[in-house]
Amino acid sequence: MQTLVILAHPYTKSYCHALFERVALTLEQAGHSVDRLHLDKEEFDPIMRGADLAVYAKGQSADPAVLAYQARIDAAQQLVFIFPIWWEVMPALLKGFLDKVFTKGWAYEPSKLGVKGNLGHIQRAVIVTTMNTPKWAYRWLFGDAVQRALARGTLRKCGVKKVEWVALSPVSHVSDEKRKDWLNRVASKFA
């Protein structure tokens, strides 16, 4: 299976980076083709500028990198998103990627009921997040923003039927042993 693994964390010594490397390695060892997309290393510009918005309604982007990212998603049957939750949402780097790359006409078509998704070729998407907020607080006090915005509000809306979220929390308060256990648990989803 062709898998695109997307990392939205700028720091190479982060736990998210360790997850990114481990997931990609596990997929390769299991015989999958892996495309590694490290948004910070690729210097992706997440800002929607006036030039982007001027052509957005036409399903286009002024950013020349967008077509290449869309081609990488088109080639994939599985997407893996790895990122930290900061201030209860995804980093701007990932939000900008979704805003600029998931364009009308490519990712979705407007319809009377909202949108019709065009990414039905994606058999599975897995979201792996780290955060310090306890899971119960994230869900009940802060509204489960990743589930609402990324899983349901973007991926399922764009036609991805199987979306799984693995929330690792609280990262800052766990032992190295627990972090190793989490790495193994996440990797087992791709073995």
CSV table of C-alpha atoms in Angstrom, one decimal:
chain,number,residue,atom,x,y,z
A,1,MET,CA,0.0,0.0,0.0
A,2,GLN,CA,1.3,3.5,-0.9
A,3,THR,CA,1.3,5.6,2.3
A,4,LEU,CA,2.0,9.3,2.6
A,5,VAL,CA,3.2,10.1,6.1
A,6,ILE,CA,2.9,13.8,6.9
A,7,LEU,CA,4.8,15.4,9.8
A,8,ALA,CA,3.7,18.9,11.0
A,9,HIS,CA,6.3,19.6,13.7
A,10,PRO,CA,9.4,21.8,13.1
A,11,TYR,CA,11.7,20.4,15.8
A,12,THR,CA,13.7,17.3,14.8
A,13,LYS,CA,14.2,16.1,18.4
A,14,SER,CA,10.5,16.2,19.2
A,15,TYR,CA,8.5,13.1,20.1
A,16,CYS,CA,6.4,13.7,17.0
A,17,HIS,CA,9.6,13.4,14.9
A,18,ALA,CA,10.4,10.0,16.7
A,19,LEU,CA,6.8,8.9,15.8
A,20,PHE,CA,7.2,10.0,12.2
A,21,GLU,CA,10.5,8.0,11.8
A,22,ARG,CA,9.1,4.9,13.6
A,23,VAL,CA,5.8,4.8,11.6
A,24,ALA,CA,7.7,5.2,8.3
A,25,LEU,CA,10.2,2.5,9.1
A,26,THR,CA,7.5,0.1,10.3
A,27,LEU,CA,5.5,0.7,7.1
A,28,GLU,CA,8.6,0.0,5.0
A,29,GLN,CA,9.5,-3.1,6.9
A,30,ALA,CA,5.9,-4.3,6.3
A,31,GLY,CA,6.4,-3.9,2.6
A,32,HIS,CA,4.5,-0.7,2.0
A,33,SER,CA,5.8,2.1,-0.2
A,34,VAL,CA,6.3,5.2,1.9
A,35,ASP,CA,6.4,8.8,0.9
A,36,ARG,CA,7.7,11.0,3.8
A,37,LEU,CA,6.4,14.5,3.9
A,38,HIS,CA,8.1,16.7,6.5
A,39,LEU,CA,6.3,20.0,6.0
A,40,ASP,CA,9.0,22.1,7.9
A,41,LYS,CA,12.0,20.5,6.1
A,42,GLU,CA,10.2,21.1,2.7
A,43,GLU,CA,9.7,24.7,3.9
A,44,PHE,CA,6.0,24.6,3.1
A,45,ASP,CA,4.5,28.1,3.3
A,46,PRO,CA,1.2,27.6,5.2
A,47,ILE,CA,-0.1,31.2,4.7
A,48,MET,CA,-3.0,31.7,2.4
A,49,ARG,CA,-2.1,34.9,0.6
A,50,GLY,CA,-4.2,37.2,-1.6
A,51,ALA,CA,-2.9,35.6,-4.7
A,52,ASP,CA,-4.0,32.2,-3.4
A,53,LEU,CA,-7.5,33.4,-2.5
A,54,ALA,CA,-7.8,35.1,-5.9
A,55,VAL,CA,-7.8,31.7,-7.6
A,56,TYR,CA,-9.2,29.6,-4.8
A,57,ALA,CA,-12.8,29.6,-6.1
A,58,LYS,CA,-11.5,28.2,-9.3
A,59,GLY,CA,-9.9,25.3,-7.4
A,60,GLN,CA,-6.4,26.6,-8.0
A,61,SER,CA,-3.5,27.8,-5.9
A,62,ALA,CA,-0.9,30.4,-6.6
A,63,ASP,CA,1.6,28.2,-4.7
A,64,PRO,CA,3.4,26.0,-7.2
A,65,ALA,CA,4.0,23.4,-4.5
A,66,VAL,CA,0.3,22.6,-4.2
A,67,LEU,CA,0.0,20.6,-7.4
A,68,ALA,CA,3.0,18.4,-6.3
A,69,TYR,CA,1.4,17.8,-2.9
A,70,GLN,CA,-1.9,16.9,-4.5
A,71,ALA,CA,-0.1,14.4,-6.8
A,72,ARG,CA,1.5,12.8,-3.7
A,73,ILE,CA,-1.9,12.4,-2.1
A,74,ASP,CA,-3.4,11.1,-5.4
A,75,ALA,CA,-0.7,8.4,-5.4
A,76,ALA,CA,-1.5,7.3,-1.8
A,77,GLN,CA,-4.0,4.8,-0.6
A,78,GLN,CA,-3.2,5.7,3.1
A,79,LEU,CA,-2.5,9.0,4.8
A,80,VAL,CA,-0.9,9.3,8.2
A,81,PHE,CA,-0.8,12.7,9.9
A,82,ILE,CA,1.6,13.2,12.9
A,83,PHE,CA,1.5,16.5,14.8
A,84,PRO,CA,1.3,18.0,18.3
A,85,ILE,CA,-1.9,19.7,19.6
A,86,TRP,CA,-1.0,23.2,20.5
A,87,TRP,CA,-3.6,25.5,22.2
A,88,GLU,CA,-6.1,22.7,21.5
A,89,VAL,CA,-5.7,22.6,17.7
A,90,MET,CA,-3.3,21.5,15.1
A,91,PRO,CA,-0.2,23.7,14.3
A,92,ALA,CA,-0.6,26.4,11.7
A,93,LEU,CA,1.7,24.5,9.4
A,94,LEU,CA,-0.8,21.7,9.1
A,95,LYS,CA,-3.9,23.9,9.0
A,96,GLY,CA,-2.3,25.9,6.2
A,97,PHE,CA,-1.5,22.7,4.3
A,98,LEU,CA,-5.2,21.7,4.5
A,99,ASP,CA,-6.3,25.2,3.5
A,100,LYS,CA,-4.0,25.4,0.5
A,101,VAL,CA,-3.9,21.8,-0.8
A,102,PHE,CA,-7.4,20.5,-0.2
A,103,THR,CA,-8.9,22.6,-3.0
A,104,LYS,CA,-12.3,22.7,-4.5
A,105,GLY,CA,-12.5,20.5,-7.6
A,106,TRP,CA,-9.6,18.3,-6.4
A,107,ALA,CA,-10.5,17.3,-2.8
A,108,TYR,CA,-14.2,18.1,-2.9
A,109,GLU,CA,-17.1,19.5,-5.0
A,110,PRO,CA,-19.7,21.9,-3.5
A,111,SER,CA,-23.2,20.4,-3.3
A,112,LYS,CA,-26.6,21.3,-1.9
A,113,LEU,CA,-25.8,19.2,1.2
A,114,GLY,CA,-22.4,20.7,1.8
A,115,VAL,CA,-19.7,18.9,-0.2
A,116,LYS,CA,-19.1,15.8,-2.2
A,117,GLY,CA,-15.7,14.3,-1.4
A,118,ASN,CA,-13.2,13.4,-4.2
A,119,LEU,CA,-10.7,11.5,-2.1
A,120,GLY,CA,-12.5,8.2,-1.9
A,121,HIS,CA,-9.3,6.4,-3.2
A,122,ILE,CA,-7.8,6.9,0.3
A,123,GLN,CA,-8.6,3.6,2.0
A,124,ARG,CA,-7.5,4.8,5.5
A,125,ALA,CA,-6.3,7.8,7.3
A,126,VAL,CA,-4.6,7.7,10.7
A,127,ILE,CA,-4.1,10.8,12.8
A,128,VAL,CA,-1.4,10.6,15.5
A,129,THR,CA,-1.3,13.5,18.0
A,130,THR,CA,0.6,14.4,21.1
A,131,MET,CA,-0.7,16.8,23.7
A,132,ASN,CA,-0.4,17.7,27.3
A,133,THR,CA,-4.1,18.2,27.9
A,134,PRO,CA,-5.6,15.1,29.4
A,135,LYS,CA,-7.8,13.3,26.9
A,136,TRP,CA,-11.0,13.7,29.0
A,137,ALA,CA,-10.4,17.5,29.3
A,138,TYR,CA,-9.7,17.8,25.6
A,139,ARG,CA,-12.9,16.0,24.7
A,140,TRP,CA,-15.3,17.5,27.3
A,141,LEU,CA,-13.9,20.9,28.0
A,142,PHE,CA,-12.3,21.8,24.6
A,143,GLY,CA,-14.7,20.1,22.2
A,144,ASP,CA,-12.5,17.5,20.6
A,145,ALA,CA,-11.3,20.0,18.0
A,146,VAL,CA,-9.0,17.5,16.0
A,147,GLN,CA,-11.9,15.1,15.7
A,148,ARG,CA,-14.3,17.8,14.5
A,149,ALA,CA,-11.9,19.8,12.3
A,150,LEU,CA,-9.6,17.1,10.7
A,151,ALA,CA,-11.2,13.7,11.0
A,152,ARG,CA,-14.9,14.7,10.3
A,153,GLY,CA,-14.6,18.2,9.0
A,154,THR,CA,-11.9,17.6,6.4
A,155,LEU,CA,-11.0,14.0,5.8
A,156,ARG,CA,-14.5,12.4,5.9
A,157,LYS,CA,-16.0,15.4,4.2
A,158,CYS,CA,-13.5,14.9,1.4
A,159,GLY,CA,-14.5,11.2,1.0
A,160,VAL,CA,-12.1,9.3,3.3
A,161,LYS,CA,-14.3,6.8,4.9
A,162,LYS,CA,-12.0,5.2,7.4
A,163,VAL,CA,-10.3,7.7,9.8
A,164,GLU,CA,-8.6,6.7,13.0
A,165,TRP,CA,-7.2,9.0,15.7
A,166,VAL,CA,-4.5,8.0,18.1
A,167,ALA,CA,-4.2,10.7,20.9
A,168,LEU,CA,-1.1,10.4,23.1
A,169,SER,CA,-1.5,12.4,26.3
A,170,PRO,CA,-0.2,13.8,28.5
A,171,VAL,CA,3.2,13.6,26.8
A,172,SER,CA,5.1,16.0,29.1
A,173,HIS,CA,4.2,13.9,32.2
A,174,VAL,CA,5.1,10.4,31.2
A,175,SER,CA,8.2,8.3,31.6
A,176,ASP,CA,10.6,7.4,28.9
A,177,GLU,CA,9.3,3.8,29.3
A,178,LYS,CA,5.7,5.0,28.6
A,179,ARG,CA,7.0,6.9,25.5
A,180,LYS,CA,8.6,3.7,24.2
A,181,ASP,CA,5.4,1.8,24.9
A,182,TRP,CA,3.5,4.4,22.9
A,183,LEU,CA,6.0,4.2,20.0
A,184,ASN,CA,5.5,0.4,19.9
A,185,ARG,CA,1.7,0.8,20.1
A,186,VAL,CA,1.5,3.3,17.3
A,187,ALA,CA,3.9,1.3,15.2
A,188,SER,CA,1.8,-1.9,15.6
A,189,LYS,CA,-1.0,-0.2,13.7
A,190,PHE,CA,1.2,-0.3,10.6
A,191,ALA,CA,3.0,-3.6,10.9
